[in-house]
Each structure stands twice: as structure tokens, then as C-alpha cells.
PDB file of C-alpha atoms in Angstrom:
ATOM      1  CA  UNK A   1       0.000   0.000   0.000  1.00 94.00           C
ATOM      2  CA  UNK A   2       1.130   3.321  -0.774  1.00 97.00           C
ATOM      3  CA  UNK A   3       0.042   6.681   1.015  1.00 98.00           C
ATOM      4  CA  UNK A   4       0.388   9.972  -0.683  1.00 97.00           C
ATOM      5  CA  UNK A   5      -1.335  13.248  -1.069  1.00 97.00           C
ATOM      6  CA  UNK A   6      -4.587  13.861  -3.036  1.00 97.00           C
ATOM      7  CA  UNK A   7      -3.134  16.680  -4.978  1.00 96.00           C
ATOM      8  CA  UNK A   8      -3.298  14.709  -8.276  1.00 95.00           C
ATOM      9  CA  UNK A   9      -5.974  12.548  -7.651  1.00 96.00           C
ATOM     10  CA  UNK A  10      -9.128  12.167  -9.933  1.00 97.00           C
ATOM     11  CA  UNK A  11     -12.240  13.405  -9.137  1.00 97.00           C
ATOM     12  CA  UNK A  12     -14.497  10.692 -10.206  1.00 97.00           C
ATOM     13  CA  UNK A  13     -12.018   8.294  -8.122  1.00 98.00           C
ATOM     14  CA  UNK A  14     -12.623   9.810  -5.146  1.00 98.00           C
ATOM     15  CA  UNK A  15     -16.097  10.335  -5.345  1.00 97.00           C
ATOM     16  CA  UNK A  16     -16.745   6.135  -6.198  1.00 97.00           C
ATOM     17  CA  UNK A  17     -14.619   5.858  -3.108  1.00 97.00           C
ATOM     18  CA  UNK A  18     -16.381   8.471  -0.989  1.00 97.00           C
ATOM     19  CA  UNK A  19     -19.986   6.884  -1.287  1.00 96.00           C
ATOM     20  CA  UNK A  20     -18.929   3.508  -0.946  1.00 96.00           C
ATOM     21  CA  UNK A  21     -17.449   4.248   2.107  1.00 94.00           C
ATOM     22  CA  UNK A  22     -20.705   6.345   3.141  1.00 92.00           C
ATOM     23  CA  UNK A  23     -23.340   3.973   1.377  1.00 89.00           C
ATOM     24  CA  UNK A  24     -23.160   1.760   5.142  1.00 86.00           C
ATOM     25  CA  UNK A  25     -22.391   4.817   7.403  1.00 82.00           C
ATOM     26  CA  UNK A  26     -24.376   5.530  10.552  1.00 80.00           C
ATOM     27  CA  UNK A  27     -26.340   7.915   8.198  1.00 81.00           C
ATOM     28  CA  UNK A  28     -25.940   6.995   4.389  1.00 77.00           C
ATOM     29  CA  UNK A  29     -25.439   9.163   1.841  1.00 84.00           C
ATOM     30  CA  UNK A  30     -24.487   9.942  -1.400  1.00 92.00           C
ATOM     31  CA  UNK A  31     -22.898  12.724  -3.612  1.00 95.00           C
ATOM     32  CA  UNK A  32     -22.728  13.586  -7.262  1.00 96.00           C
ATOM     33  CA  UNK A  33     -19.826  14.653  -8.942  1.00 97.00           C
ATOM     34  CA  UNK A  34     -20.983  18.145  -8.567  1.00 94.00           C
ATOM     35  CA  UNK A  35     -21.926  17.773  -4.608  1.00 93.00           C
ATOM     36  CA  UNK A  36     -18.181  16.563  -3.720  1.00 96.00           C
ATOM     37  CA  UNK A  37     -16.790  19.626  -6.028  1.00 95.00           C
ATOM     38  CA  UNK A  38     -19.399  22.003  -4.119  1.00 89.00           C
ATOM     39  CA  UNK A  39     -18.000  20.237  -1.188  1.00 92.00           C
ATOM     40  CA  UNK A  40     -14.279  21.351  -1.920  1.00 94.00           C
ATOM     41  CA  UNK A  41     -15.671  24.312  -2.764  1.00 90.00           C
ATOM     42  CA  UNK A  42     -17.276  25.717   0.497  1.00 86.00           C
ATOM     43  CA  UNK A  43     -15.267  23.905   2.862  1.00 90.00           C
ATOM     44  CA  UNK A  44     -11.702  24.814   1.067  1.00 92.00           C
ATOM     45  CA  UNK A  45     -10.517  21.561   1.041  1.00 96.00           C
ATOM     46  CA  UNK A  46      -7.092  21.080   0.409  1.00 97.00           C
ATOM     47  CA  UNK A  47      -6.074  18.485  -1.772  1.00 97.00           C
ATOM     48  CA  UNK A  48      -2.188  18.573  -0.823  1.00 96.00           C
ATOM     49  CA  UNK A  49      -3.172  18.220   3.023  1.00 97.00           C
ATOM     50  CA  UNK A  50      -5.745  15.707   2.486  1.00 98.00           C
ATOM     51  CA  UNK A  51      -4.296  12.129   2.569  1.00 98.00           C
ATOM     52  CA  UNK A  52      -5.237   9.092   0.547  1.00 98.00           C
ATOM     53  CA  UNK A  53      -3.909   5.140   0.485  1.00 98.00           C
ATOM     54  CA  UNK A  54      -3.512   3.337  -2.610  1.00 98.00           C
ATOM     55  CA  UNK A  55      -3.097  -0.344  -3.695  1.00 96.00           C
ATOM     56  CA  UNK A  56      -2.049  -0.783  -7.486  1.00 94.00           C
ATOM     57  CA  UNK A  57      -2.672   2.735  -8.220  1.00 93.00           C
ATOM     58  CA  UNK A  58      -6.153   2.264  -6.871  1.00 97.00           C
ATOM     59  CA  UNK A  59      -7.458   5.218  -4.420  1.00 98.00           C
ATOM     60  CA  UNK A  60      -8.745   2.514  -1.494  1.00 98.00           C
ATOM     61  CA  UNK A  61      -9.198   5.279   1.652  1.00 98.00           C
ATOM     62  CA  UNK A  62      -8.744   9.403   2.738  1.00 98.00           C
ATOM     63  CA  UNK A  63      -8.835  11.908   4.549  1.00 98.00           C
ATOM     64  CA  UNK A  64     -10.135  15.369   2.656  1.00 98.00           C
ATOM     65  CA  UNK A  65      -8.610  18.242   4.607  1.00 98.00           C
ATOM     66  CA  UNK A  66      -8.792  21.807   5.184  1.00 97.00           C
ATOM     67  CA  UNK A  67      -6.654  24.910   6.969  1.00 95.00           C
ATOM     68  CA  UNK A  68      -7.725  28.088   8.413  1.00 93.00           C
ATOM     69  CA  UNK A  69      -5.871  30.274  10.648  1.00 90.00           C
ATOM     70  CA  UNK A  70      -7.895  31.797  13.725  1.00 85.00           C
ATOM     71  CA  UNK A  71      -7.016  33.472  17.060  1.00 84.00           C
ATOM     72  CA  UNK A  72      -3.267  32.684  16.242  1.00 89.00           C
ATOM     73  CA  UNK A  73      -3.464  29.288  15.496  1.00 92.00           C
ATOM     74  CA  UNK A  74      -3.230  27.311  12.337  1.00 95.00           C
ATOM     75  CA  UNK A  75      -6.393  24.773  12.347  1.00 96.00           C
ATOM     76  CA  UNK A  76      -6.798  21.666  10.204  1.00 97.00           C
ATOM     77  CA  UNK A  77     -10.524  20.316   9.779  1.00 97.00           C
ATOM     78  CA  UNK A  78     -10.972  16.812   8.807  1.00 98.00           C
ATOM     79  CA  UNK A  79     -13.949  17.192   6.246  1.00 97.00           C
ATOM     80  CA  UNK A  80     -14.397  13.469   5.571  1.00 96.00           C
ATOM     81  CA  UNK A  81     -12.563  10.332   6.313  1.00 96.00           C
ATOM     82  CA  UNK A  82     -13.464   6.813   4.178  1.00 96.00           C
ATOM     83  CA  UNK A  83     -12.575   3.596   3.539  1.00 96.00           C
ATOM     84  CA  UNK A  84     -13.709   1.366   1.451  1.00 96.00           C
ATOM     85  CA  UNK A  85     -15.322  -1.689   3.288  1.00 94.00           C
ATOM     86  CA  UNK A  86     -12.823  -4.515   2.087  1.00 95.00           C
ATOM     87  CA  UNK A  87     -10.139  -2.358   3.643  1.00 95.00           C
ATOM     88  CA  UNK A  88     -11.377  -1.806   7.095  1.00 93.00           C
ATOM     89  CA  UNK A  89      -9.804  -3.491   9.658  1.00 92.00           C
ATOM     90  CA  UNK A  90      -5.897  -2.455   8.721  1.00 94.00           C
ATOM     91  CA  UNK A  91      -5.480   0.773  10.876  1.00 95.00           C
ATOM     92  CA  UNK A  92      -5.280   2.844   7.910  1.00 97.00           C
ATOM     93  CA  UNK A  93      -6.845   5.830   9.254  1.00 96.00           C
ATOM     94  CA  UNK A  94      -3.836   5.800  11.767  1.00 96.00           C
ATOM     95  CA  UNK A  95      -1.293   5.453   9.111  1.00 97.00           C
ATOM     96  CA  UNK A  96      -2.796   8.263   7.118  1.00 98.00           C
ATOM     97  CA  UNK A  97      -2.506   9.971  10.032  1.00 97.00           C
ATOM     98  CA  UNK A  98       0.864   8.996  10.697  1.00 97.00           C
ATOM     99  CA  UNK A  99       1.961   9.980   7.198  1.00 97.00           C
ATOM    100  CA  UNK A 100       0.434  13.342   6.781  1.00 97.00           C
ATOM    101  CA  UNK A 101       1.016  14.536  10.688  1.00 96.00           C
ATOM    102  CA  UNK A 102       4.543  15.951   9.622  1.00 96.00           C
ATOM    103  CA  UNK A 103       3.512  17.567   6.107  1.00 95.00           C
ATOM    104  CA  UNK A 104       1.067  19.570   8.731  1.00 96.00           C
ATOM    105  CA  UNK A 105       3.784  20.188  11.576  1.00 95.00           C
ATOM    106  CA  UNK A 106       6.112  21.496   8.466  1.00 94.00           C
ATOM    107  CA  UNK A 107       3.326  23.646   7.797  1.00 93.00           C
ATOM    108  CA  UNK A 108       3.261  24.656  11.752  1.00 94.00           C
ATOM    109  CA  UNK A 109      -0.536  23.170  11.953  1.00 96.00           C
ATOM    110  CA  UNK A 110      -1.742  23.498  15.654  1.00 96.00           C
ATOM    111  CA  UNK A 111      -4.745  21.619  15.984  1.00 97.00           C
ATOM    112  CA  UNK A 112      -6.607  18.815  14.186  1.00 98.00           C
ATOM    113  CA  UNK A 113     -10.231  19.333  14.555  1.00 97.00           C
ATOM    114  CA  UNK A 114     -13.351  17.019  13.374  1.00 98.00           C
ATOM    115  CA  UNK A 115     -16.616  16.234  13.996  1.00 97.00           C
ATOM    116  CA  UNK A 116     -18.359  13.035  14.259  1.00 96.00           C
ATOM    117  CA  UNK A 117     -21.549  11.395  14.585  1.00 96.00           C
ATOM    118  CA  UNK A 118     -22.865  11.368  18.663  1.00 96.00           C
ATOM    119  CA  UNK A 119     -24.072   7.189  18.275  1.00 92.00           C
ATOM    120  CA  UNK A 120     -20.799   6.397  15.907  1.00 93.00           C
ATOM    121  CA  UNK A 121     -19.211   4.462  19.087  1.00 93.00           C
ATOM    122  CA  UNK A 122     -16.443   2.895  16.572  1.00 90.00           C
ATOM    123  CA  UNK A 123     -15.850   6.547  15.388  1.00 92.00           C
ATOM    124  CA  UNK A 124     -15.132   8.085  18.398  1.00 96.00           C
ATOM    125  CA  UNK A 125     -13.421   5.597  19.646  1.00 94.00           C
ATOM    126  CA  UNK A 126     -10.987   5.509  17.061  1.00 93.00           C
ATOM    127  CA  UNK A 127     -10.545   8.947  17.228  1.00 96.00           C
ATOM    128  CA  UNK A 128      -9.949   9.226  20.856  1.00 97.00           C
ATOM    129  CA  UNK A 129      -7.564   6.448  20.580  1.00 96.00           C
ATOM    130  CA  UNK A 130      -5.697   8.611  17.879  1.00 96.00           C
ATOM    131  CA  UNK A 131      -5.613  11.465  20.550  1.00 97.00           C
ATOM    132  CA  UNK A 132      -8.533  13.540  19.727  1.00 98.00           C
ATOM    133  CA  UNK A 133     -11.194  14.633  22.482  1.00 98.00           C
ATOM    134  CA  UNK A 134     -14.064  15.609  22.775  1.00 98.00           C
ATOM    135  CA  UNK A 135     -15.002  19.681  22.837  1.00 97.00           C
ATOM    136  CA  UNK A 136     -18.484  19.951  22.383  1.00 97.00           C
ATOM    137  CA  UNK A 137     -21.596  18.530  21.228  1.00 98.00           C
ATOM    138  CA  UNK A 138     -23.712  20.322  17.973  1.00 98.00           C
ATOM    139  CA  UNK A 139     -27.045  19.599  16.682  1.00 98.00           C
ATOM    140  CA  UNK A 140     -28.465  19.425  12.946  1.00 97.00           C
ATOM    141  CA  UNK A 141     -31.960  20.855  11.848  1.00 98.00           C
ATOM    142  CA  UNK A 142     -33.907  20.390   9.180  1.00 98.00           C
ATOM    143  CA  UNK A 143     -37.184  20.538   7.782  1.00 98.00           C
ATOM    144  CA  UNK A 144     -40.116  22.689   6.227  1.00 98.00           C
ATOM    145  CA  UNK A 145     -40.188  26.504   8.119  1.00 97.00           C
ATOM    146  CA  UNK A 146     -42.981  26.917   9.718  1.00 95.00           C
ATOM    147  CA  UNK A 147     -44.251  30.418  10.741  1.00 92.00           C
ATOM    148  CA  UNK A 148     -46.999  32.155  12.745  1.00 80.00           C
ATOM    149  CA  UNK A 149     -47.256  35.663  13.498  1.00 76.00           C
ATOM    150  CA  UNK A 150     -45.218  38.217  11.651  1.00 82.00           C
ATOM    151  CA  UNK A 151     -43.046  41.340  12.939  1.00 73.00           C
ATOM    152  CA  UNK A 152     -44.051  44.456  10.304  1.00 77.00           C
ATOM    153  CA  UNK A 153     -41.649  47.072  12.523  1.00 88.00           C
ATOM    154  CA  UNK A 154     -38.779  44.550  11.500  1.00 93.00           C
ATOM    155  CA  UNK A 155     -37.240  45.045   7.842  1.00 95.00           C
ATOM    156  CA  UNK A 156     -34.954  42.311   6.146  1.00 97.00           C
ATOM    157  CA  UNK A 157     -32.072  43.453   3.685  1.00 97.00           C
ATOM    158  CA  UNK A 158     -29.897  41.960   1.333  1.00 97.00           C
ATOM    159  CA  UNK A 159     -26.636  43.118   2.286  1.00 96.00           C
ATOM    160  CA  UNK A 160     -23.428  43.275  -0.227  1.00 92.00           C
ATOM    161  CA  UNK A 161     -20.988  41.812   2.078  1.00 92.00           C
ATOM    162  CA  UNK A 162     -20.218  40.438   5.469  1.00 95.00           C
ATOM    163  CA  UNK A 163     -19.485  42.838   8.500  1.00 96.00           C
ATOM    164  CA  UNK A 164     -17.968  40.333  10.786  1.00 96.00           C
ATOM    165  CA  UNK A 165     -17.295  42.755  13.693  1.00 97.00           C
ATOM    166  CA  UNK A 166     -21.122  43.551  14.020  1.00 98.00           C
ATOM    167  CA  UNK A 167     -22.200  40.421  13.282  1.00 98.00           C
ATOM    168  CA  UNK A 168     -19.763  39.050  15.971  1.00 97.00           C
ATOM    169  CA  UNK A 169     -20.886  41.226  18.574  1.00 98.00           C
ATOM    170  CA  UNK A 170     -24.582  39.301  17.925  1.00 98.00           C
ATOM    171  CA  UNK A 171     -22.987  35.601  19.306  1.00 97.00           C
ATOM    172  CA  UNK A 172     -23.766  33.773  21.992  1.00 93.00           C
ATOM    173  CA  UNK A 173     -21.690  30.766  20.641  1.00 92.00           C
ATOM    174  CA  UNK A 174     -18.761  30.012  18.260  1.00 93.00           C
ATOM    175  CA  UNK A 175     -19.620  28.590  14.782  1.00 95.00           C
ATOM    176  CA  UNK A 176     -18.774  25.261  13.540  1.00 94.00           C
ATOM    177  CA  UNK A 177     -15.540  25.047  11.272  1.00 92.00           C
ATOM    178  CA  UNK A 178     -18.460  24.571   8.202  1.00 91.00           C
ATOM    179  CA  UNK A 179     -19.791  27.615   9.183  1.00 94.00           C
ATOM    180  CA  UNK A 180     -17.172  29.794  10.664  1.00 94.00           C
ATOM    181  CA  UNK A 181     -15.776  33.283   9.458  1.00 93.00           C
ATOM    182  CA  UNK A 182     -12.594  32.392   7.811  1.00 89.00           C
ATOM    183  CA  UNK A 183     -14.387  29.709   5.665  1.00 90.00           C
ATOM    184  CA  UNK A 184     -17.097  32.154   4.301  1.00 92.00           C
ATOM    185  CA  UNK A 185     -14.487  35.069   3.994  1.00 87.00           C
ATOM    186  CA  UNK A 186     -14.138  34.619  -0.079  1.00 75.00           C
ATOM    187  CA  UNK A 187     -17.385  32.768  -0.998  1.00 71.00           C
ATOM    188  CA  UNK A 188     -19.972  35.908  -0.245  1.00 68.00           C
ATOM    189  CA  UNK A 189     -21.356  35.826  -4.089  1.00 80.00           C
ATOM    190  CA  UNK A 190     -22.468  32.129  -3.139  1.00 87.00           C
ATOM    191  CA  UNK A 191     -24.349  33.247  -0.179  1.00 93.00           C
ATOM    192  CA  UNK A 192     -27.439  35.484   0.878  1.00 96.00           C
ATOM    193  CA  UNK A 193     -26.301  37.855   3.876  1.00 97.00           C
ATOM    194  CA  UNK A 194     -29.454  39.341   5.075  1.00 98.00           C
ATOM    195  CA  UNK A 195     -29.625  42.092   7.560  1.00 98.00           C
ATOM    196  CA  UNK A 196     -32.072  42.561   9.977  1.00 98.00           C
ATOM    197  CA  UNK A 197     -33.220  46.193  10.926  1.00 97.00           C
ATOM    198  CA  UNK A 198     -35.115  48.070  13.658  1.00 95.00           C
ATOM    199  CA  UNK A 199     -35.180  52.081  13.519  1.00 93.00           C
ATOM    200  CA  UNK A 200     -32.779  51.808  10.874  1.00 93.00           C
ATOM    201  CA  UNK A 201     -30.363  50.072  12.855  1.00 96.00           C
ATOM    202  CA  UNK A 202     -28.820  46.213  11.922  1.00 98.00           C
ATOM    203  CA  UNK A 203     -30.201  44.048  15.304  1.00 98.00           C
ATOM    204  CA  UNK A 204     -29.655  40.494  13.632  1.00 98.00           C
ATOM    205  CA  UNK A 205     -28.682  38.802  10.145  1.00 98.00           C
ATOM    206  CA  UNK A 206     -28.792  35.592   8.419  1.00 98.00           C
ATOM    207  CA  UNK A 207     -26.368  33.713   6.255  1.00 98.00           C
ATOM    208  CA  UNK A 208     -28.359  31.680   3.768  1.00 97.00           C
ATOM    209  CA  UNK A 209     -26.584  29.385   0.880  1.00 94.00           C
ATOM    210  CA  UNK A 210     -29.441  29.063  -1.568  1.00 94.00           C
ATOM    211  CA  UNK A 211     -27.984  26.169  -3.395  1.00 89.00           C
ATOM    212  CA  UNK A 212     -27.342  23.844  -0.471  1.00 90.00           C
ATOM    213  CA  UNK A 213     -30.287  24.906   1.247  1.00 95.00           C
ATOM    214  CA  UNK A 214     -28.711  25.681   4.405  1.00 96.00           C
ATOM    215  CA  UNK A 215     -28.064  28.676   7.438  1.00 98.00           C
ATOM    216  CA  UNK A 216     -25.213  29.241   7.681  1.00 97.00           C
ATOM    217  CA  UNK A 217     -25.147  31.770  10.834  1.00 97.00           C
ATOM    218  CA  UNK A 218     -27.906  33.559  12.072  1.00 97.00           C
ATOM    219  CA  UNK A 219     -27.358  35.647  15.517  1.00 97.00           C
ATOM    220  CA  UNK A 220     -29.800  38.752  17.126  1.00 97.00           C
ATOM    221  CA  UNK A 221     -28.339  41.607  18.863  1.00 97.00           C
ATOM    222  CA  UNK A 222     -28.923  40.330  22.288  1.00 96.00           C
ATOM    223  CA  UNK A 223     -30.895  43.629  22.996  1.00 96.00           C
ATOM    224  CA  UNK A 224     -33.534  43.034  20.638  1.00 95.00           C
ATOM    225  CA  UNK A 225     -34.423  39.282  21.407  1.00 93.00           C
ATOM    226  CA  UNK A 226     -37.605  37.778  21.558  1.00 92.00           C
ATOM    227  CA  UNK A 227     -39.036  40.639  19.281  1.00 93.00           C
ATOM    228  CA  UNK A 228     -39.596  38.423  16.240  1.00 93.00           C
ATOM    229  CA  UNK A 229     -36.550  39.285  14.484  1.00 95.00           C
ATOM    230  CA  UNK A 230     -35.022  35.669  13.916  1.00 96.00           C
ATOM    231  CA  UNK A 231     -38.732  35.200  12.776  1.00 96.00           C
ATOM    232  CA  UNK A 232     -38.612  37.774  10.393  1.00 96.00           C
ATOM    233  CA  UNK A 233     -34.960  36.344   8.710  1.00 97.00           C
ATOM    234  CA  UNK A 234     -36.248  32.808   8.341  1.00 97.00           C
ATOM    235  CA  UNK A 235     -39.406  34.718   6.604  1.00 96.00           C
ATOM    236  CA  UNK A 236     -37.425  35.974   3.831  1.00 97.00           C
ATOM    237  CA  UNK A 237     -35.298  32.160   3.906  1.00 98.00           C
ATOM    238  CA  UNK A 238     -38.814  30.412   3.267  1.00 96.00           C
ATOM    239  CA  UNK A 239     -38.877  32.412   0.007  1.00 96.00           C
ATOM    240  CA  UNK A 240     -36.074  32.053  -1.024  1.00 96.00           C
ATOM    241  CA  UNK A 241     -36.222  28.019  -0.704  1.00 95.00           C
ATOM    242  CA  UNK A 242     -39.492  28.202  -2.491  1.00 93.00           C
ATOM    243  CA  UNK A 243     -40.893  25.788   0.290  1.00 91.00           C
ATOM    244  CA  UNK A 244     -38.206  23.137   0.226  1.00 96.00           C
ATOM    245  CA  UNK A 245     -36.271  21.840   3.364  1.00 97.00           C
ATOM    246  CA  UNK A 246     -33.769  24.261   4.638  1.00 98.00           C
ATOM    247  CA  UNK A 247     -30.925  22.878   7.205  1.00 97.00           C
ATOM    248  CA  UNK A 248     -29.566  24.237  10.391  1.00 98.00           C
ATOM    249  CA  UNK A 249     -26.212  22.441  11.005  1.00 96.00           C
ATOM    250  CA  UNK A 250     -23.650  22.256  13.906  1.00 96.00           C
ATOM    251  CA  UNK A 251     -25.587  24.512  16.647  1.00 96.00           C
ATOM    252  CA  UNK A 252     -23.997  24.268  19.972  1.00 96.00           C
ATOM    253  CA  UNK A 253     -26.245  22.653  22.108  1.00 95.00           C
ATOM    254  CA  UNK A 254     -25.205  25.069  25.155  1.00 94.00           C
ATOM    255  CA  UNK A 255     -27.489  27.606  23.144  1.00 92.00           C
ATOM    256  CA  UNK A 256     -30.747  26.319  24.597  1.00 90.00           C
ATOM    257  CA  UNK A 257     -32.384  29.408  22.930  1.00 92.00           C
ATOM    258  CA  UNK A 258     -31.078  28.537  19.755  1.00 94.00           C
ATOM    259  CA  UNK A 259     -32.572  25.277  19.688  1.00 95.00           C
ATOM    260  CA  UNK A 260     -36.150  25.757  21.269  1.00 95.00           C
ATOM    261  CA  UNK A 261     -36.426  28.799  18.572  1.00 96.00           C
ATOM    262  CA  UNK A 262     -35.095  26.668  15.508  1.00 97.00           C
ATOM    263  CA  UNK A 263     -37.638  23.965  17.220  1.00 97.00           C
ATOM    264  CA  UNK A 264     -40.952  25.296  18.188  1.00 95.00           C
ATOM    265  CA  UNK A 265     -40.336  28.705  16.810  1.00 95.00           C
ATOM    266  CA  UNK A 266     -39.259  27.851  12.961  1.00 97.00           C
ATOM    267  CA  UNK A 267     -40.844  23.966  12.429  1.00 97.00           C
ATOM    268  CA  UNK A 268     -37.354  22.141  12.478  1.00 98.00           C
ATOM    269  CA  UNK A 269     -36.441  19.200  13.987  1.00 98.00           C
ATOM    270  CA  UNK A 270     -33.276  17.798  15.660  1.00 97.00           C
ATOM    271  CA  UNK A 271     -32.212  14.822  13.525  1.00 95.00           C
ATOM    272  CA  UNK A 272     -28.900  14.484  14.264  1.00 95.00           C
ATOM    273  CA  UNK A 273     -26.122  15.430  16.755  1.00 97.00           C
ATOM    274  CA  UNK A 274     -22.339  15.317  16.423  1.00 97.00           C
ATOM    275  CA  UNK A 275     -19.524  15.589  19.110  1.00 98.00           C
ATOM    276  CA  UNK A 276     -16.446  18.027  17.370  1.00 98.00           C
ATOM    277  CA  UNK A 277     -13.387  16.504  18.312  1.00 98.00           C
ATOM    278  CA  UNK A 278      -9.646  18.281  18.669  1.00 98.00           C
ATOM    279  CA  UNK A 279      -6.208  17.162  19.072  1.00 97.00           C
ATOM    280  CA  UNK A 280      -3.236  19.670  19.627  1.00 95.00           C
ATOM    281  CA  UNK A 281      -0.273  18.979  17.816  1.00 90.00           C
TER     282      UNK A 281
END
């Protein structure tokens, strides 16, 4: 077997390997060719820091990875680790692992971050055993918005760009690596930023990616809570999914709040949790 970078590996290769190694996950899925490139897209995977192992030329297993720097430290995010079934068993997740660790410590990588299903015991086992601990636990959404009354002193505004030091001052709780700053810095054309305002002022926003159907952030100036304004944003997301499903992914479950408002106060439903995992290096 042979370990070596992704940088040169073929699309279509890695996406047969990537959904047979999902097709008997916890929670089965599947991607087209277009999904995994989205995939790379949002997430900024980086081909010559993710990892793969080979037999005959034959991309078998990986690790897709990605690097941001934040708060001083240089982050790498594990964006999706599979094998295919037949190779299970050999400890190659370690020994991509072991092969890529010192490309990252060249790189002066500081901490290996993931996330992982909350009931994938084999998962987080594997992980832990690898060094990796759990940091918190986040919750998916999903489902059809469902709204009642509606806020007419509240008006919603497409904004041009994202003003992270107002929007920042809005958080109870730190986004997900899927969802954080530094990973929608550069994608904003992809994305619907939509302001809240009261009296002229910006008291909340949204961050909607129409394609994916998904939320990205949403926060309310903690001033103006409980006036219907997170109603108001998920309003203007209804339309723009044209009554599909929207998702809510990787909320920290410490934001009660959050939860009973996405919940009882939007229509969605908890369908999955995940435990992020870190390891320092």
C-alpha cells in the first residue's frame, strides 16, 4: 500500500470511493460529482493536506482536509474520512494519520479538529484512541419553516458583504468550522447575507446558501431578542427556498435558545447530533 497526497488525484475516483465508504455509514449518503466539487468548494478543502492510500494505483481510503488560521493558530478540519469496506480493519486511518502529521507540523498546523456522529461508538473511539477529544456537542436541523405571526416594525435586507465585527458582537456561541468566518471570507457571491433592521439600525442577520439549502449563521443583537426578528430572517429564507427543506447544522447545544427557537419557533427538527473533536499537535 502506498500513502500519498490527493493533490493529483481524480475526481471521479474519489467520489466512487467516498460513497462507498458512506453507502453503510451511521447515516448513508451519497454525492454527485458536482456535490463533492461544491464540497471542496465551500469547505476549502485542500487536496495537498488531504491524505489518501492506494493499492495498485487504486485510491482505497482518505482523509479530505482543510486549513484556516484563527485566534493565532493554524487549524486543520478533517472534512471526511473513508474507507472502502474490504479495507477496514488495517489501521489505515492511523497510518494516514501517521503519514500526513509531519507535512502539517512542516506547515506549523496546531490543531486537528473534526466532527463526528454522537451514536458512531467505533468513530469516536478511534478517534480518541488517535488522541482527539471531545469539545463539544452540535445539533443538525432540518425541515419545512414553519411560521406564525409576523413582525411588520422589523425590515430584512440583502446586504453586499459580510461585516464580521457587528455580526460578531450578535454571538452567543462560536460557529462550527463549516460555518465559521474564515471559511465564508471569499465565498460571499455564493451566499445570501441578510440584515435585519429596527429604527434603521442592523439588530440580527442571516447567512443563507441558496444552493445547499442551508443557514449558515444567524445571531440577534442580544438587545432586541424575543421581538420576532429571527422570525422575520427565516421569513425571507422560506422564500427564497421556495418551500423546500432548509438545514440548520452544527448549533452548539449550550445555546438552549437557539434550539427551542429553531424547534418550536421555525418547524425544524433535531435529527442528528455530532460531538467536534480536537487534538493539539
Amino acid at each position: 500500500m502506498e500513502f500519498k497526497d490527493l493533490e493529483l488525484v481524480d475526481l471521479e475516483e474519489l467520489l466512487l470511493v467516498f460513497n462507498t465508504s458512506f453507502s453503510d455509514y451511521v447515516v448513508p449518503f451519497h454525492l454527485s460529482l458536482e456535490q463533492l466539487e461544491l464540497k471542496i468548494a465551500l469547505e476549502k478543502i485542500d487536496m495537498n493536506l488531504s491524505v489518501g492510500v492506494f493499492e495498485f494505483d487504486k485510491l482505497q481510503g482518505f482523509i479530505l482536509q482543510a486549513r484556516k488560521e484563527e485566534n493565532g493558530k493554524h487549524i486543520v478540519y478533517n472534512a471526511g474520512t473513508g474507507i472502502n469496506p474490504e479495507y477496514r480493519g488495517k489501521g489505515l486511518v492511523r497510518k494516514m494519520y501517521d503519514f500526513i502529521l509531519p507535512v502539517l507540523k512542516e506547515k506549523n498546523a496546531d490543531v486537528l479538529t473534526l466532527e463526528v456522529i454522537e451514536r458512531n461508538d467505533p468513530a469516536i473511539r478511534a478517534y480518541e484512541n488517535l488522541g482527539f477529544k471531545i469539545t463539544r456537542k452540535l445539533l443538525c436541523f432540518s425541515g419545512i419553516i414553519e411560521l406564525k405571526e409576523k413582525n411588520t416594525a422589523v425590515s430584512i435586507e440583502e446586504m453586499d458583504n459580510f461585516q464580521w465585527k457587528v455580526f460578531q458582537s450578535f454571538w452567543d456561541i462560536t460557529p462550527s468550522w463549516q460555518n465559521s468566518n474564515a471559511i465564508l471570507t471569499d465565498r460571499e457571491k455564493r451566499y445570501k447575507i441578510l440584515g435585519a433592521y429596527k429604527d434603521q439600525q442592523l439588530v440580527g442577520y442571516a447567512v443563507y446558501n441558496p444552493i445547499a439549502r442551508k443557514v449558515s449563521q444567524i445571531a440577534v443583537d442580544k438587545n432586541y431578542r424575543r421581538q420576532g426578528i429571527g422570525t422575520e430572517l427565516f421569513r425571507i429564507i422560506e422564500k427564497l427556498t421556495g418551500g423546500q427543506s432548509v438545514s440548520v447544522n452544527n448549533v452548539d447545544d449550550t445555546s438552549e435558545n437557539t434550539a427551542v427557537f429553531l424547534e418550536k419557533g421555525v418547524g425544524l427538527k433535531n435529527w442528528l447530533s455530532q460531538f467536534e473533536m480536537k487534538k493539539e499537535i
